[in-house]
Short mmCIF file of C-alpha atoms and ligand atoms in Angstrom, two decimals:
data_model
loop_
_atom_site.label_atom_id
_atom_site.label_comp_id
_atom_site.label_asym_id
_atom_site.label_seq_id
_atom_site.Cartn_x
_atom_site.Cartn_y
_atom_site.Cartn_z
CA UNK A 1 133.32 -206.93 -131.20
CA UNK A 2 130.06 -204.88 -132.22
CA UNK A 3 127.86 -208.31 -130.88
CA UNK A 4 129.83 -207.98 -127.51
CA UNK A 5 129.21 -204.97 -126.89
CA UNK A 6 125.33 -205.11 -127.69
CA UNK A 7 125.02 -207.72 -125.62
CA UNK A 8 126.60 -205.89 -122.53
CA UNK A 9 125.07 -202.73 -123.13
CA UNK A 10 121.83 -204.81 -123.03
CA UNK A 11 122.72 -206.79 -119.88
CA UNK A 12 123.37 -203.17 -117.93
CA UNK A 13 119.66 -201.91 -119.50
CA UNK A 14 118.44 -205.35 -118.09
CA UNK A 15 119.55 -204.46 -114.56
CA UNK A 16 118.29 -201.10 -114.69
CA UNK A 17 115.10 -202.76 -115.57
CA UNK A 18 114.85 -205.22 -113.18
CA UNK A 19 116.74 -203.31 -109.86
CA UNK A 20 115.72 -199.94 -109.74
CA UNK A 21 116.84 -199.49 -106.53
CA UNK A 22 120.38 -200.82 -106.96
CA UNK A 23 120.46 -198.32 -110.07
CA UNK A 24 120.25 -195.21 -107.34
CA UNK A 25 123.36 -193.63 -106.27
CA UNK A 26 123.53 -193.44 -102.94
CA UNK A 27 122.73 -190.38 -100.96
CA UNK A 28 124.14 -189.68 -97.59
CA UNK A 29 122.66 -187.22 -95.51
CA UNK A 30 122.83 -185.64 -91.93
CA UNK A 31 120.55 -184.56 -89.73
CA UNK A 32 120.63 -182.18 -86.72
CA UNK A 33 118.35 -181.95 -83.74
CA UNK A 34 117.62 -179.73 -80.88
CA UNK A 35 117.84 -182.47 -78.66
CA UNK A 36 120.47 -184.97 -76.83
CA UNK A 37 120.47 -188.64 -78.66
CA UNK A 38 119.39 -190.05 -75.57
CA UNK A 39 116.07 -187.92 -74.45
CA UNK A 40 113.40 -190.09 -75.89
CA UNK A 41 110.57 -189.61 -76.86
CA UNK A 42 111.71 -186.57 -78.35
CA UNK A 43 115.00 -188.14 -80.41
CA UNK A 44 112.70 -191.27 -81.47
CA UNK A 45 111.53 -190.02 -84.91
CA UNK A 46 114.75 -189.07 -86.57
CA UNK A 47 116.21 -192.16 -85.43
CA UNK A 48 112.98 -194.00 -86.95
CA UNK A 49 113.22 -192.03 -90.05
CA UNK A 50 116.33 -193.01 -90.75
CA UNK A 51 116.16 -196.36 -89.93
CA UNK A 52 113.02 -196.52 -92.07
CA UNK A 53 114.48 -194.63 -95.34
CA UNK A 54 117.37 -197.45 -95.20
CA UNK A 55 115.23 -199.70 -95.15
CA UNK A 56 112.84 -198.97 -97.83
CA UNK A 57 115.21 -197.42 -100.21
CA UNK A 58 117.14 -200.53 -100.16
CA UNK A 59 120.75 -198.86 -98.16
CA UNK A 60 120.45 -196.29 -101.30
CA UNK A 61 119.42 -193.72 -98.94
CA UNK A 62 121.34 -192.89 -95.61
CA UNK A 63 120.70 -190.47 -93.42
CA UNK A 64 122.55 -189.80 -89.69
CA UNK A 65 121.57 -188.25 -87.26
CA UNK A 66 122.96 -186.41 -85.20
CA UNK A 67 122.25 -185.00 -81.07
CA UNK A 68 123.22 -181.90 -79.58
CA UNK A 69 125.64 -183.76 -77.69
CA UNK A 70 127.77 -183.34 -81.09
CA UNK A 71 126.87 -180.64 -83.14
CA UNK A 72 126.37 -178.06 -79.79
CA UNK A 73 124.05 -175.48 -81.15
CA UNK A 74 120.46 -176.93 -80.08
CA UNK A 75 118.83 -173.56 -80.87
CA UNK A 76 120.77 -173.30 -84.38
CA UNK A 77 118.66 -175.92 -86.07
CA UNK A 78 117.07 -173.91 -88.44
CA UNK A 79 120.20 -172.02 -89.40
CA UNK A 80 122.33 -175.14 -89.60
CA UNK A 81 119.42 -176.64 -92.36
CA UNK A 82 118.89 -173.35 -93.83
CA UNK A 83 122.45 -173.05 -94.94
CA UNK A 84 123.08 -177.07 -95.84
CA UNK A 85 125.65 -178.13 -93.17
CA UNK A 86 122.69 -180.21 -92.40
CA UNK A 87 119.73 -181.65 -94.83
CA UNK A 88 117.95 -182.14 -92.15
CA UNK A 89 116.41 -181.26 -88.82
CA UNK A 90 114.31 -181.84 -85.77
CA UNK A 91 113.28 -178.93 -83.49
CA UNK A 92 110.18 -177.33 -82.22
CA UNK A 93 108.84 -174.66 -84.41
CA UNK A 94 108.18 -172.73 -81.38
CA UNK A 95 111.61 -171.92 -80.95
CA UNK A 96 111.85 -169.49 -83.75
CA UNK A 97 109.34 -167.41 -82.59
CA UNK A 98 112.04 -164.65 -82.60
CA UNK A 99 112.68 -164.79 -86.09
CA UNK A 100 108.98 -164.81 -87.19
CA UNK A 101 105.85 -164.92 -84.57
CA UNK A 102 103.47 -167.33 -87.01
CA UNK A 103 106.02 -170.62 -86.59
CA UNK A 104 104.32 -170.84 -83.15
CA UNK A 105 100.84 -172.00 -84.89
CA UNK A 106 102.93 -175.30 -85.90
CA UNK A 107 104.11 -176.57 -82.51
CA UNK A 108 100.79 -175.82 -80.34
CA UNK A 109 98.77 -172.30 -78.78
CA UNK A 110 97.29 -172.54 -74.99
CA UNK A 111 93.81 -173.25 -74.93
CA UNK A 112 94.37 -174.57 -78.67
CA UNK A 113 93.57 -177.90 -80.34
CA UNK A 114 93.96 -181.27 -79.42
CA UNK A 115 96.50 -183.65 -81.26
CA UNK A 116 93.32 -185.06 -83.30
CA UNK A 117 92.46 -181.82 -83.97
CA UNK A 118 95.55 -180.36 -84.84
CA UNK A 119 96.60 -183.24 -87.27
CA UNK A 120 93.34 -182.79 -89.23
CA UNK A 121 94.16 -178.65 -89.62
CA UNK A 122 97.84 -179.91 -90.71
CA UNK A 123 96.67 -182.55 -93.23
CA UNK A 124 93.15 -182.21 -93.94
CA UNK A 125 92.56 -178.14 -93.68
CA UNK A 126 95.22 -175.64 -94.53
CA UNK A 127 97.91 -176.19 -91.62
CA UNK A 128 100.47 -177.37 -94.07
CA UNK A 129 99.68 -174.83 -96.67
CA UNK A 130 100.12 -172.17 -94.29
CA UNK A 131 103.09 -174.13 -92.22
CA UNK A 132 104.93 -174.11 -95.75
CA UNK A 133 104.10 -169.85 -96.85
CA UNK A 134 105.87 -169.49 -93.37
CA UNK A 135 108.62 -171.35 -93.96
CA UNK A 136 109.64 -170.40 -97.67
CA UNK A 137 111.02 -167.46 -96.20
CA UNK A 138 113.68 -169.90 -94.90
CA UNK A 139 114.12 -172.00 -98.01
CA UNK A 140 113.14 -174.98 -96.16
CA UNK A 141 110.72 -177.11 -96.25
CA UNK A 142 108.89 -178.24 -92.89
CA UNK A 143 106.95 -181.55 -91.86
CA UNK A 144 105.01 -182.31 -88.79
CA UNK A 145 107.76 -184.75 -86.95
CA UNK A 146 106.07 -186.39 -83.91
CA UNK A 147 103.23 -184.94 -81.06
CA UNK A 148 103.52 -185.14 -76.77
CA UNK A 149 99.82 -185.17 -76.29
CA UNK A 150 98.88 -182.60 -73.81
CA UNK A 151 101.30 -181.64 -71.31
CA UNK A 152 100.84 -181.14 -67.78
CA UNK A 153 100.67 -178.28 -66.37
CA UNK A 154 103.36 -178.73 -63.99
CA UNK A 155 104.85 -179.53 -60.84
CA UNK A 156 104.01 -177.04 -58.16
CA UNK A 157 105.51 -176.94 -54.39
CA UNK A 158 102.41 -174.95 -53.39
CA UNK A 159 98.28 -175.29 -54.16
CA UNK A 160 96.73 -172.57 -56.39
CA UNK A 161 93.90 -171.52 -54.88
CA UNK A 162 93.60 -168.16 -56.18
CA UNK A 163 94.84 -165.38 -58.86
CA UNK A 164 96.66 -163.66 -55.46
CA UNK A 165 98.74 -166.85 -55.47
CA UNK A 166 100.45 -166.60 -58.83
CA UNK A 167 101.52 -163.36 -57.77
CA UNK A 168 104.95 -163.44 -57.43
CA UNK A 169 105.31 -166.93 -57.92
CA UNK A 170 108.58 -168.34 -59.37
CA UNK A 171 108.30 -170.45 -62.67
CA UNK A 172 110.06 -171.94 -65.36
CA UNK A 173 107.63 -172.14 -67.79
CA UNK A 174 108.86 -170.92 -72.04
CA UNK A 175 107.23 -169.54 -74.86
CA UNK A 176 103.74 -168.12 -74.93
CA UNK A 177 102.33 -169.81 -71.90
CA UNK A 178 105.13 -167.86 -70.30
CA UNK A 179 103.83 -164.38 -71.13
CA UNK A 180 100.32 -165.29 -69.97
CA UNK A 181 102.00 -166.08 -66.61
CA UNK A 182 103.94 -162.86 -66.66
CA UNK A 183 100.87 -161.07 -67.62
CA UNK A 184 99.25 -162.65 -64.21
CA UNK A 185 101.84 -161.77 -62.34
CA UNK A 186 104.14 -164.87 -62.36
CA UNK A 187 108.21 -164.54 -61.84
CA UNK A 188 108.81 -166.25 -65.40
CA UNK A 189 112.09 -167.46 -65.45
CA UNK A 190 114.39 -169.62 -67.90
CA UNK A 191 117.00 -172.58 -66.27
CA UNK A 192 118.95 -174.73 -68.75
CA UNK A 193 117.22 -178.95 -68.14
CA UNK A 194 119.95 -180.04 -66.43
CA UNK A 195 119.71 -177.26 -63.41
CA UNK A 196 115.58 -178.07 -63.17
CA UNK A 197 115.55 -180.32 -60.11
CA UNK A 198 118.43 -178.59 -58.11
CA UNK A 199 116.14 -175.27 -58.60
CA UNK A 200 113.18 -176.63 -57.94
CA UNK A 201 114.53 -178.67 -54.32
CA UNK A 202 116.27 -175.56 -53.23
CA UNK A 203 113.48 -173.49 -53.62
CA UNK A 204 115.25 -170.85 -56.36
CA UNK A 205 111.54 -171.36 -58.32
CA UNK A 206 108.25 -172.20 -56.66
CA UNK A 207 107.25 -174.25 -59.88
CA UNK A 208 108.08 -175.51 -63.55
CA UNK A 209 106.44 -176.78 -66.41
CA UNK A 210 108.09 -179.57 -68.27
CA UNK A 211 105.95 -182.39 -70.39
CA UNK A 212 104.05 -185.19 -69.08
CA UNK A 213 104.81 -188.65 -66.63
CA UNK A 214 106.46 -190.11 -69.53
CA UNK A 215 109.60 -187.36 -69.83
CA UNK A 216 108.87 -186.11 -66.15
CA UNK A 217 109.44 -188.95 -64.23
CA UNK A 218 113.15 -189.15 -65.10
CA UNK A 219 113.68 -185.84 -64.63
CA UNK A 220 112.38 -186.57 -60.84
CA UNK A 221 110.43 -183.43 -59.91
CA UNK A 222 107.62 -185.50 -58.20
CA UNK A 223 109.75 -186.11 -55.39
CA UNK A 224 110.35 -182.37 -54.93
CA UNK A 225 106.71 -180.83 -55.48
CA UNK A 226 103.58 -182.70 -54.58
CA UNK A 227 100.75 -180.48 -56.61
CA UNK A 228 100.93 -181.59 -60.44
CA UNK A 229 98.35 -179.25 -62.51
CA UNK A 230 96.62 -180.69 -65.69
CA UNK A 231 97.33 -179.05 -68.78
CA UNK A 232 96.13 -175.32 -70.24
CA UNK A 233 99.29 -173.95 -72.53
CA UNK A 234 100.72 -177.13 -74.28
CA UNK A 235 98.15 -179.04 -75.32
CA UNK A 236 99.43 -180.77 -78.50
CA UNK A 237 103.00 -179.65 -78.89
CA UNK A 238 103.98 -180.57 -82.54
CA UNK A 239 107.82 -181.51 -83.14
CA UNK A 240 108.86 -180.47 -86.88
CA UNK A 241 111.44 -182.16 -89.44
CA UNK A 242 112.92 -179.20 -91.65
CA UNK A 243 114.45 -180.24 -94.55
CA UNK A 244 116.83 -178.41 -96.77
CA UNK A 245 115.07 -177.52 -100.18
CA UNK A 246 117.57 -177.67 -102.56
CA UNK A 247 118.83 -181.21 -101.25
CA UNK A 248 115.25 -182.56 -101.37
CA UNK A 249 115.01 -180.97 -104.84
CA UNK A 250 118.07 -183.03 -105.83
CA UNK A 251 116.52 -186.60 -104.93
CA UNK A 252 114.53 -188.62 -107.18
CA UNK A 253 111.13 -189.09 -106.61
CA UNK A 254 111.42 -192.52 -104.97
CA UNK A 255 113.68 -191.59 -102.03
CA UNK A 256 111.35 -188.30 -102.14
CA UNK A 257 108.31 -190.55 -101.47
CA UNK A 258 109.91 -193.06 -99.43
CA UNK A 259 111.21 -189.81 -96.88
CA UNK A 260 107.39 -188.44 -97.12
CA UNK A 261 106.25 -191.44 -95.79
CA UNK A 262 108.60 -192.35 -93.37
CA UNK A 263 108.37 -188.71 -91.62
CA UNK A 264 104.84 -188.70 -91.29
CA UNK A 265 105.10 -192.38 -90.03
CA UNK A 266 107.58 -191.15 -87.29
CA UNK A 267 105.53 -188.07 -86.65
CA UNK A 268 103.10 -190.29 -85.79
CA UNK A 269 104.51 -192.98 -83.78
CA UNK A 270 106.03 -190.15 -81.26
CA UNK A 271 102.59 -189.78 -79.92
CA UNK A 272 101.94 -193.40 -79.63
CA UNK A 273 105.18 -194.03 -77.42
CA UNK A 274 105.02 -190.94 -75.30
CA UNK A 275 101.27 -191.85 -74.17
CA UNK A 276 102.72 -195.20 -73.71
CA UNK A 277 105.47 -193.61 -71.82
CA UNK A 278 103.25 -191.56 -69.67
CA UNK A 279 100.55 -194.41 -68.86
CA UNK A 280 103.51 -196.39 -67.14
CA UNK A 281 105.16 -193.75 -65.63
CA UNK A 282 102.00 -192.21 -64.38
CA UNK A 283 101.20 -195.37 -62.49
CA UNK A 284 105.02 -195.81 -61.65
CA UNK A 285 104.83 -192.30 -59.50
CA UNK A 286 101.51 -192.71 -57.66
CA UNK A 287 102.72 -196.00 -56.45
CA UNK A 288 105.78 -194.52 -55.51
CA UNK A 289 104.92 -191.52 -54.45
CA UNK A 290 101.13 -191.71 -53.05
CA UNK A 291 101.44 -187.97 -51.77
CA UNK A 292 100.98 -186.69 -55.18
CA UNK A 293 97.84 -184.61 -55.86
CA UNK A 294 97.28 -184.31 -59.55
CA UNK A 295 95.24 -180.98 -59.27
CA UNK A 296 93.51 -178.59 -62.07
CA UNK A 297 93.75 -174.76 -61.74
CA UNK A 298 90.98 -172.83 -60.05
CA UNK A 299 88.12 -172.05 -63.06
CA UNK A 300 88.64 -167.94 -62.29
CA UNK A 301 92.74 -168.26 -62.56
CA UNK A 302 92.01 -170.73 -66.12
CA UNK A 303 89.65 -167.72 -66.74
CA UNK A 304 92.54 -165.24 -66.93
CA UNK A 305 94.81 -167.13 -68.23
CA UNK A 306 92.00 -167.73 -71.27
CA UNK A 307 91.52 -163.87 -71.38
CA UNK A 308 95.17 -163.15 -71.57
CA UNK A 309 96.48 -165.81 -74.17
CA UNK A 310 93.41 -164.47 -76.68
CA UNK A 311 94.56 -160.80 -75.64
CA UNK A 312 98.05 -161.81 -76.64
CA UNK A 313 97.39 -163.51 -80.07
CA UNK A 314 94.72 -160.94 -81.43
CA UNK A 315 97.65 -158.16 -80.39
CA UNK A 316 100.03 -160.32 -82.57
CA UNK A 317 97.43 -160.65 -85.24
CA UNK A 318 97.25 -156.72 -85.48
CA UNK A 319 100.47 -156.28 -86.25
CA UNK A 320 100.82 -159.22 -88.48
CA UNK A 321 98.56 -160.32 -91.59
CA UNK A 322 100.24 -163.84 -91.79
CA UNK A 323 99.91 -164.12 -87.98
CA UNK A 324 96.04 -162.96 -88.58
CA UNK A 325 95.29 -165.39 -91.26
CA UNK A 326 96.78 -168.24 -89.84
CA UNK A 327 95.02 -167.32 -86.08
CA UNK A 328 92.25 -167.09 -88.17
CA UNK A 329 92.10 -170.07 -89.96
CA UNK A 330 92.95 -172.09 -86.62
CA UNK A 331 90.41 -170.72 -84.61
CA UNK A 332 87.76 -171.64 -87.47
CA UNK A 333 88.91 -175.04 -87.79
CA UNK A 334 89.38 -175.64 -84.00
CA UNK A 335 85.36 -174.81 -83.95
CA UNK A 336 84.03 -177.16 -85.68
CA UNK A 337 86.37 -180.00 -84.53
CA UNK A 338 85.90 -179.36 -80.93
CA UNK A 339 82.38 -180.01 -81.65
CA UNK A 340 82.49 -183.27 -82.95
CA UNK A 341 85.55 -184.27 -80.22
CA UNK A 342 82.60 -183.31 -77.50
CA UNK A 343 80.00 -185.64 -79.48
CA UNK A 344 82.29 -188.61 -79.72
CA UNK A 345 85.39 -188.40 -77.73
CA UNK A 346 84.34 -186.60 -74.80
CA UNK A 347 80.96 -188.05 -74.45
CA UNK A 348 82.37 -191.48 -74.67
CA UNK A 349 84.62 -191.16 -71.88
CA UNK A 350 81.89 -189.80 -69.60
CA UNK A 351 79.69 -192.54 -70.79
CA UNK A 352 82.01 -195.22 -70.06
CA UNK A 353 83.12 -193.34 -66.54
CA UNK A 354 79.44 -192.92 -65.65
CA UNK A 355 78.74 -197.29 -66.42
CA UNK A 356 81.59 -197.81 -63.75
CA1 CA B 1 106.45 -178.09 -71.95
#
């Protein structure tokens, strides 16, 4: 009796041994995001990061994700992570501007850094120390979860020639860039996606701002407004995963590391397939649609809106220490990387446009 025992109780230590993985109990999760299943390339990196986390964690780690199609509360995100009807999420830190001003630094600022640049300040400077003080507050913790490049600046019906012409103008255009518009003089307004195109044929807004070819083309604004400005106010807009702290807290430190890696492997790959995205459709349109001018705004009406988005963030930054440090520590970074961007990047492109 004693033997048989010892020998099964050594058989089950074996296994543990030998099949860590199979030892785990399974963990099922659920994650949330702002946008519908289908709208890719936003909804690619959850979809990725789960497939990847089943993957690697040998189907001892499942999580499922879920669009706003289901859950219906696209802006509740944040709240739905915060209070653990969800483990996880996928938003744009952006959106909770209204709850505290700093969570803009971690999705992009106009006139700000490039993706390059911006991934270095998140995992080579102090963006994720910073990008995790803001979000304590929340009891979440927050990951960078997958970059658009820069975005266009959008789909006009009329040239800009001048300041006078932004006067009055009628935009959809959200968030910060939106308040250096106002500040100009621009009708800033906000229509839900799915009214865009109707607005934009009838006439009810002059222009709108969306993202790039890639997501643009299906929402079929070229065929509406001809002038399509190059990017000022988006120019690296950074997606987020939040996570729920006490659920990470309660997984061991291989699904922990195998979810690290996979986000930051999704983050990564969004950028990849939306400049993929964007290359095709890009040549798609101007095939189609040869009457498309891609324009870039007037240098005295980029002047403005320079002056007014640095007017905007140093007014924040008075009233705000967090807001201050993090500006701060941004703007110091962003120096020195735009300098070396301008020696390599940018000079190589010239280079190799000038040898044509
Ligand atoms: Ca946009």
């Amino acid at each position: 009796m004693k033997f048989a025992v010892k020998i099964a109780s050594a058989v089950a230590v074996l296994a543990m041994l030998t099949t860590p993985a199979m030892a785990e109990k399974t963990v099922k999760w659920k994650l949330a995001m702002t946008w519908p299943s289908t709208l890719t390339p936003l909804a690619s990196p959850p979809a990725k990061v789960a497939k990847m986390v089943k993957e690697m964690s040998g189907g001892t780690f499942i999580i499922k994700v879920e669009g706003k199609e289901k859950h219906k509360a696209p802006l509740g995100i944040l709240d739905m992570v915060k209070g653990g009807q969800y483990q996880m999420g996928h938003s744009g830190s952006y959106y909770w501007k209204g709850k505290d001003i700093s969570t803009i630094f971690f999705t992009t600022i106009p006139f700000g850094m490039t993706t390059a640049e911006q991934y270095a300040w998140f995992y080579y400077d102090d963006g994720m120390k910073y990008m995790q003080q803001v979000y304590d507050r929340f009891k979440v913790l927050n990951y960078p979860g997958g970059n658009t490049g820069v975005q266009m600046g959008g789909w006009f019906k009329k040239e800009i020639n001048s300041l006078e012409d932004l006067k009055g103008l009628k935009m959809r255009i959200p968030g910060l860039a939106g308040e250096v518009f106002a500040k100009l003089g621009v009708n800033v307004t906000n229509i839900p996606a799915g009214e865009l195109y109707t607005s934009l044929d009838r006439g009810t807004i002059d222009a709108l701002e969306w993202v790039g070819p890639g997501m643009d083309i299906k929402m079929g604004f070229h065929k509406v407004a001809p002038y399509y400005y190059t990017g000022w106010h988006e120019p690296a807009s950074e997606m987020q995963f939040l996570v729920n702290k006490r659920a990470y807290k309660k997984l061991s430190p291989e699904h922990q590391a195998i979810l690290q890696t996979a986000m930051k492997a999704a983050a990564a790959d969004m950028y990849y397939e939306n400049f993929a995205a964007s290359a095709n459709a890009w040549e798609q349109m101007k095939t189609e649609f040869p009457n498309i001018k891609v324009k870039t705004f007037p240098l005295p009406v980029l002047k403005a809106m320079k002056a007014a988005t640095d007017d905007l963030l140093d007014s924040y930054a008075a009233k705000d220490e967090q807001f201050k440090a993090i500006l701060e520590s941004q703007r110091k970074f962003m120096k020195k990387a735009r300098e070396w961007t301008i020696i390599s990047d940018y000079n190589y492109i010239k280079t190799s446009m000038d040898v044509k």
